[in-house]
Every structure is written in structure tokens, then in C-alpha cells.
Coordinates of C-alpha atoms and ligand atoms in Angstrom, one line a residue:
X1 CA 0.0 0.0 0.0
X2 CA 1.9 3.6 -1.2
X3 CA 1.6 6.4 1.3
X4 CA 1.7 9.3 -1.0
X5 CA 5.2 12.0 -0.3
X6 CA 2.7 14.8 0.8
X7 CA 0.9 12.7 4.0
X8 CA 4.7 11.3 5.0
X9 CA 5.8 14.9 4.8
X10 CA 2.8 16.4 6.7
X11 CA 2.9 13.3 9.2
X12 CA 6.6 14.2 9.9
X13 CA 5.6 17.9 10.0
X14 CA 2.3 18.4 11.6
X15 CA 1.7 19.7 15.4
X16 CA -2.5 19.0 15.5
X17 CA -3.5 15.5 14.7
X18 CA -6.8 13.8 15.4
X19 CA -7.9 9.9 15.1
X20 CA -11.7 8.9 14.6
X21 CA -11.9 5.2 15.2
X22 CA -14.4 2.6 14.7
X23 CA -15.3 -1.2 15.3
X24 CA -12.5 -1.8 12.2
X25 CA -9.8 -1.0 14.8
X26 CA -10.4 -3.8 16.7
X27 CA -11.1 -6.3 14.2
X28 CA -7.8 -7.8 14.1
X29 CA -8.2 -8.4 18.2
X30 CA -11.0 -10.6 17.4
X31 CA -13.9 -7.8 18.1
X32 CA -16.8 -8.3 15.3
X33 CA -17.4 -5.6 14.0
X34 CA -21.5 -4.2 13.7
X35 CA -21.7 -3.8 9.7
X36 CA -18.3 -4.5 7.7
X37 CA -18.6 -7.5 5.8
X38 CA -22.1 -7.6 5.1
X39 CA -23.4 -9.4 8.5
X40 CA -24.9 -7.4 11.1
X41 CA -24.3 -8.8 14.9
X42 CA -27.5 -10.5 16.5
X43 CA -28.6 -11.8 19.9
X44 CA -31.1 -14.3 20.8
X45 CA -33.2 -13.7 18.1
X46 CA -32.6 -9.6 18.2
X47 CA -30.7 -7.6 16.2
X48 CA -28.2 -5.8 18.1
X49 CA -30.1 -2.1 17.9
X50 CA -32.7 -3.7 19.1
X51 CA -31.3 -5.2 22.2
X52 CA -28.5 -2.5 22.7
X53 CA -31.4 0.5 22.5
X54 CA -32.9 2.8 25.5
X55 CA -36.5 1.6 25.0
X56 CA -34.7 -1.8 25.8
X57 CA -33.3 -0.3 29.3
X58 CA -37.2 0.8 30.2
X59 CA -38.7 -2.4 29.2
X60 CA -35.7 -4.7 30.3
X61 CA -33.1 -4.1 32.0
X62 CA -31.7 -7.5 32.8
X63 CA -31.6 -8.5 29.3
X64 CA -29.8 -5.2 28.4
X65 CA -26.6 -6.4 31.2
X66 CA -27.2 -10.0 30.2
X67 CA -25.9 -9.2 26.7
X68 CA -23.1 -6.3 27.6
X69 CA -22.1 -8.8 30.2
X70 CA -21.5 -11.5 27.5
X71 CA -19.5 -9.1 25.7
X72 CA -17.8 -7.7 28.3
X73 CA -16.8 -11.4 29.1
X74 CA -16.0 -12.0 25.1
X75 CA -13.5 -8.7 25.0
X76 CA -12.1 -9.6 28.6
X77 CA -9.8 -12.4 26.6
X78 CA -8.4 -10.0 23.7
X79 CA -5.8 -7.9 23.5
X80 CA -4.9 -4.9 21.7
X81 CA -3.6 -5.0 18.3
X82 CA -0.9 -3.3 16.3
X83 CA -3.4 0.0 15.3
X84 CA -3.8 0.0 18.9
X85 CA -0.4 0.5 20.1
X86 CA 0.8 2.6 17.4
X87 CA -2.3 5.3 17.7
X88 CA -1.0 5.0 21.8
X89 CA 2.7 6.2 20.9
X90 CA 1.6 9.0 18.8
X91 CA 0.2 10.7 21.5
X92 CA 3.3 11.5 22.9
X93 CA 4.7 12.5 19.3
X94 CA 2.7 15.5 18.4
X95 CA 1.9 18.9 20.0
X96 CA -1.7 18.2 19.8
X97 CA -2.9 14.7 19.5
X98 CA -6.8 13.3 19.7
X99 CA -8.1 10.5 20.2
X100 CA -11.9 10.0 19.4
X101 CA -13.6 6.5 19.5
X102 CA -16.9 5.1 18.5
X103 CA -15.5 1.9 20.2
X104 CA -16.8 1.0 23.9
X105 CA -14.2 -2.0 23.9
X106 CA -11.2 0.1 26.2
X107 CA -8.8 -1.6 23.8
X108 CA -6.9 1.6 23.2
X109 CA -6.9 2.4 27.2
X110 CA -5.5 -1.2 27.0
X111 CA -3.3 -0.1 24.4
X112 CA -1.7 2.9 26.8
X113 CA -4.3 5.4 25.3
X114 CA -4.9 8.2 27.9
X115 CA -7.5 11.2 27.4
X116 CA -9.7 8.5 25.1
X117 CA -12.5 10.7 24.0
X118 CA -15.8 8.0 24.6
X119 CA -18.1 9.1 21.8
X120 CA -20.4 6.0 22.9
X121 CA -19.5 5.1 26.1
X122 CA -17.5 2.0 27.7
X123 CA -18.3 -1.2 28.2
X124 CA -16.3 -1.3 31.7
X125 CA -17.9 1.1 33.3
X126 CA -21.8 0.4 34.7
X127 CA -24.1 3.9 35.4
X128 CA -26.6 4.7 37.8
X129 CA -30.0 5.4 36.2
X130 CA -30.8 8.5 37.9
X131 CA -27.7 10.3 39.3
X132 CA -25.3 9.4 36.8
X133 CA -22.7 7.9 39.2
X134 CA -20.3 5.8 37.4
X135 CA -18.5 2.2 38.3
X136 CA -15.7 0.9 36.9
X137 CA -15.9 -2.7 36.0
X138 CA -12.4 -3.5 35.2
X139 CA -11.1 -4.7 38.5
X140 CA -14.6 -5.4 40.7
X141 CA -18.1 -6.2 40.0
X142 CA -20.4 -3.3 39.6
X143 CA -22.7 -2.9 42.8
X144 CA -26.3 -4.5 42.9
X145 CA -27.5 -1.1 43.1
X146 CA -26.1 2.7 43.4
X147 CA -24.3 3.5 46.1
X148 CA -25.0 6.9 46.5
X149 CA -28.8 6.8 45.2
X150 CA -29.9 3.5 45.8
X151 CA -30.9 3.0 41.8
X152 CA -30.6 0.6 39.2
X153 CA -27.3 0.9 37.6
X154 CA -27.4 0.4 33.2
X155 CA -24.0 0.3 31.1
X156 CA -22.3 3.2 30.6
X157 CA -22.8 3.0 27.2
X158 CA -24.8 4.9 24.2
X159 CA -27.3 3.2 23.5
X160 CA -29.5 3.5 20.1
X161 CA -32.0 6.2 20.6
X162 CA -29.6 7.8 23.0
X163 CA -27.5 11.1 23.1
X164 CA -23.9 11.3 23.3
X165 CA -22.2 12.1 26.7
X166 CA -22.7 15.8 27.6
X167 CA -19.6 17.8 26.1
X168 CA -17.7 14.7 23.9
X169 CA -18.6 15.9 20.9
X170 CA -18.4 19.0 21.4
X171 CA -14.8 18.7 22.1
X172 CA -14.1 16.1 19.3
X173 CA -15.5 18.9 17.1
X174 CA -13.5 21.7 18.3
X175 CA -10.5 19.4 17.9
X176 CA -11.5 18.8 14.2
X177 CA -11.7 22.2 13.5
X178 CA -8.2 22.8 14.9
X179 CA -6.5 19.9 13.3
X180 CA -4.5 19.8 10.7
X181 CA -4.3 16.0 9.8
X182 CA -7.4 13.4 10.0
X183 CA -7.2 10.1 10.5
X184 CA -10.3 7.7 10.0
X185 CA -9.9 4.8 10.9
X186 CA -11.9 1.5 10.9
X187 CA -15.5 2.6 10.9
X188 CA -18.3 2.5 7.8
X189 CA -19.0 5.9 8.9
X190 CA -22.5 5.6 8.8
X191 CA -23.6 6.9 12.5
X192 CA -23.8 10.2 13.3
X193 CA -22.6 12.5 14.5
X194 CA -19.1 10.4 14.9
X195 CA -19.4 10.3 10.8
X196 CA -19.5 14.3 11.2
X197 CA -16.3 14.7 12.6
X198 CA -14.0 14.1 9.3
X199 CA -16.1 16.5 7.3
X200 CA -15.5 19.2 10.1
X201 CA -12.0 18.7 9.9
X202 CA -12.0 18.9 6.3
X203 CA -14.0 21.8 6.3
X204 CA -12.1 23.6 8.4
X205 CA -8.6 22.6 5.5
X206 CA -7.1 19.3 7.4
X207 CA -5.4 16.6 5.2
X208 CA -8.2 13.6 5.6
X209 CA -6.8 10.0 5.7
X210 CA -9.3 7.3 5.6
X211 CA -7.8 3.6 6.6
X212 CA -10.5 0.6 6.2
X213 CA -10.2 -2.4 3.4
X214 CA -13.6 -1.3 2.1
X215 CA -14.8 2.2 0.8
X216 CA -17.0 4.2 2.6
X217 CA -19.3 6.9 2.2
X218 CA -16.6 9.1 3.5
X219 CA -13.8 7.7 1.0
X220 CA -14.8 10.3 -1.7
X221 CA -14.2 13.3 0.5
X222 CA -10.6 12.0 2.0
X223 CA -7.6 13.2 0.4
X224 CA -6.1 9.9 0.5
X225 CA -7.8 6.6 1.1
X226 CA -5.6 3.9 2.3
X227 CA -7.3 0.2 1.5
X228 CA -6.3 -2.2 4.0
X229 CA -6.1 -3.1 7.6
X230 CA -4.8 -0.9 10.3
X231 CA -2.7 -3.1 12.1
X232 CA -0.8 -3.2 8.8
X233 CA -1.6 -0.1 7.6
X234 CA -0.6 2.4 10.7
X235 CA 2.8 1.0 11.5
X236 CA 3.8 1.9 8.1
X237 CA 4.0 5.7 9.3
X238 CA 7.0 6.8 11.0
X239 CA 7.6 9.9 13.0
Ligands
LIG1 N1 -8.9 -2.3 9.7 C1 -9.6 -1.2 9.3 N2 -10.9 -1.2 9.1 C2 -11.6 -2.4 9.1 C3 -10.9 -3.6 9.5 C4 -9.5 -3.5 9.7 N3 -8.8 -4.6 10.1 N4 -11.8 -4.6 9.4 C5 -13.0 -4.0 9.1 N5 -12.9 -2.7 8.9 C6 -13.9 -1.7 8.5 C7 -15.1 -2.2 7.8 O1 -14.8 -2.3 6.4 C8 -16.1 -1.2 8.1 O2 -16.1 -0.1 7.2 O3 -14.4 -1.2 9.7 C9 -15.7 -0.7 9.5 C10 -16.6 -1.2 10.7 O4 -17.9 -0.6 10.5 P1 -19.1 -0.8 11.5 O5 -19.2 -2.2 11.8 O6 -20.2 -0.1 11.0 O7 -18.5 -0.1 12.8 P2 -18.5 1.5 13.2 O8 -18.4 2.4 12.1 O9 -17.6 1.7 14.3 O10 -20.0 1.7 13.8 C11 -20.4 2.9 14.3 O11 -22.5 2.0 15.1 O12 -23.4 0.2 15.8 C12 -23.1 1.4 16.2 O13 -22.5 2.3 18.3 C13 -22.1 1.4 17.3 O14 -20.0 2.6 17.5 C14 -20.8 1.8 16.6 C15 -21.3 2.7 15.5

């Protein structure tokens, strides 16, 4: 795969840089991803918008935990991959770096990812209903109930029918205005407003890179589309 001269001179040069990452990240750890491919994820009968939606977390609860706690339980086995670990050290390598994710996985916290911003959430972290209080599930169990309220706790994650949490996109936007090079990485970008993000920052005159080994709706409007994986494909840029 040919990374043009231009992106390897303005990935050597740049100061602002943002990622936008999707379910394609993580598909060489083993996480399936929702649409690429052609197969859409289903459980027990339900489509996964239908179990993993707000109307479900009225009418029931239990069923919403019983299927994040499966794949909580599936994720709790995999490991980061190579995209992982390479978006992690470029953190460190730029003036500005941002990471936005549609994943709830916590691969790239896995990965040494700090400052994640959660456009949807995380699967290791449960929330109480009513005052918001959150519990991370990464070394204990979540409590039966909230500690501080005494509510039923739901996980901390967006669900369909939902709105984003209060100020993350906001701040992924202001970061896309102010970048200078975009990364895309791994997502069909077919959900909004994540999908909204790339065509900020290439409104406001970033350099748009799309990674994924399918084209998107979002291809046509990258400067440069790179067709493959990310563990393969993100390595290949030095700094
Ligand atoms: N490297 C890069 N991209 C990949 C790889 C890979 N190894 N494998 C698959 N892909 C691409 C697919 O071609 C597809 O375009 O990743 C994309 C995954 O798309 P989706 O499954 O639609 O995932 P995503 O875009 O993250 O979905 C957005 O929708 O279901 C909701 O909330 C959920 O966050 C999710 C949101």
C-alpha cells in the first residue's frame, strides 16, 4: 500500500493531529465488528439495535446487562492490536494529539491510550439510572444497586435512541476544526454525529486520511484513502 510523499511529509511535520476510530480498529483483536462485511451482529433472536437500544433499558433491563455482560466477558480475553499501540505512541509524538472513538471495547486504554475521547461510552464502566454515578468494572463487579442513590445501575454506554455524553462531541469537534491532519480509521462511517467529525476537519482545511479495506461513504471526500487493515496499515508511518 503507497503512502503518498505529501501525507509522509505532513505526518513528519504536523503539530495538530486527530484519530476517529471505529469497530474496524479492533477487528484484528478478534472484536466483530457491527456492519463491515455484510453481517450485522445479532442476539437471541434480536438484532443488536434492538437489544442494545434505550426503549430496551425501560422495558428490560436485565436482558440489556445479560448481553453487555457476554460481551464484556468475550472482549475480557483479547488484546490490543498493532493499530492499537501505534495510535498509543503517537500521543506522545505530536503537540496536539486526539483521540476520538466510537469503540466502547477500552482496547486503546488497553493499548496505553490516555485522554480517550468515549463518543459512545465504555463497556467497563456500569451507570446509575438517575444520578449518573459511574463504576468501573475493570477490577470489581459493579454494585447491585447505586451506592450513593440507591438506583438501578445500566452500562455506561450509548445506546440506540440515546444522546452522546454531555460535552464529547463537542470537544471532538473543536478538535476537528483545529486539526491539521485526520485520521479515520476503521468505521463504515455511517452513524452520526461520529461520521460528522472528518467532514468538520476537512472543512475547516485538514489533510483527511481514511484507513479501512472497504470504501466508505466518506472515501470520496478524504484526500487519500488507504485500502487495508490498520494493524498493517498504521505501523507503516513513522515519526
Ligand atoms: N482495519 C480497518 N478497518 C476495518 C478492518 C480492519 N482490520 N476490518 C473491518 N474494517 C472496517 C469495515 O470495512 C467497516 O467499514 O471497519 C468498519 C466497521 O464498520 P461498523 O461495523 O459499521 O462499525 P462502526 O463504524 O464503528 O459503527 C459505528 O455504530 O453500531 C453502532 O455504536 C455502534 O460505535 C458503533 C457505531
Amino acid at each position: 500500500m503507497h503512502i503518498s510523499a505529501e501525507l509522509r511529509q505532513l505526518f513528519a511535520r504536523a503539530n495538530r493531529v486527530l484519530v476517529l476510530t471505529g469497530a474496524g480498529v479492533s477487528a484484528e483483536s478478534g472484536v466483530p465488528t457491527f456492519r463491515g462485511g455484510g453481517n450485522t451482529a445479532v442476539w437471541k433472536g434480536m438484532p443488536f439495535d434492538v437489544i442494545s437500544s434505550a426503549e430496551m433499558v425501560e422495558r428490560d433491563l436485565p436482558a440489556v446487562w445479560e448481553w453487555f455482560d457476554y460481551r464484556r466477558d468475550f472482549l475480557a480475553e483479547l488484546t490490543p492490536n498493532p493499530a492499537h499501540y501505534e495510535i498509543a505512541r503517537w500521543q506522545d509524538s505530536f503537540v496536539e494529539f486526539t483521540l476520538v472513538t466510537q469503540n466502547i471495547d477500552g482496547l486503546h486504554q488497553k493499548a496505553g491510550s490516555r485522554e480517550v475521547i468515549e463518543l459512545h461510552g465504555n463497556i467497563w464502566r456500569a451507570r446509575c439510572t438517575t444520578c449518573s454515578t459511574a463504576y468501573s468494572m475493570v477490577e470489581e463487579q459493579r454494585p447491585e444497586a447505586c451506592l450513593e442513590c440507591g438506583d438501578l445501575l445500566r452500562p455506561d454506554v450509548v445506546l440506540f435512541g440515546e444522546m452522546l455524553p454531555p460535552g464529547a462531541f463537542e470537544l471532538a469537534a473543536a478538535r476537528a476544526r483545529a486539526c491539521e491532519l485526520c485520521f479515520v480509521v476503521g468505521t463504515s462511517a455511517l452513524v452520526y454525529p461520529a461520521a460528522g467529525l472528518p467532514e468538520i476537519a476537512k472543512g475547516a482545511g485538514a489533510y483527511v486520511v481514511e484507513v479501512n479495506p472497504e470504501r466508505t461513504p466518506l472515501s470520496s471526500l478524504c484526500d487519500e484513502v488507504l485500502t487495508g487493515k490498520a494493524g498493517e496499515m498504521l505501523p507503516l508511518f513513522q515519526r
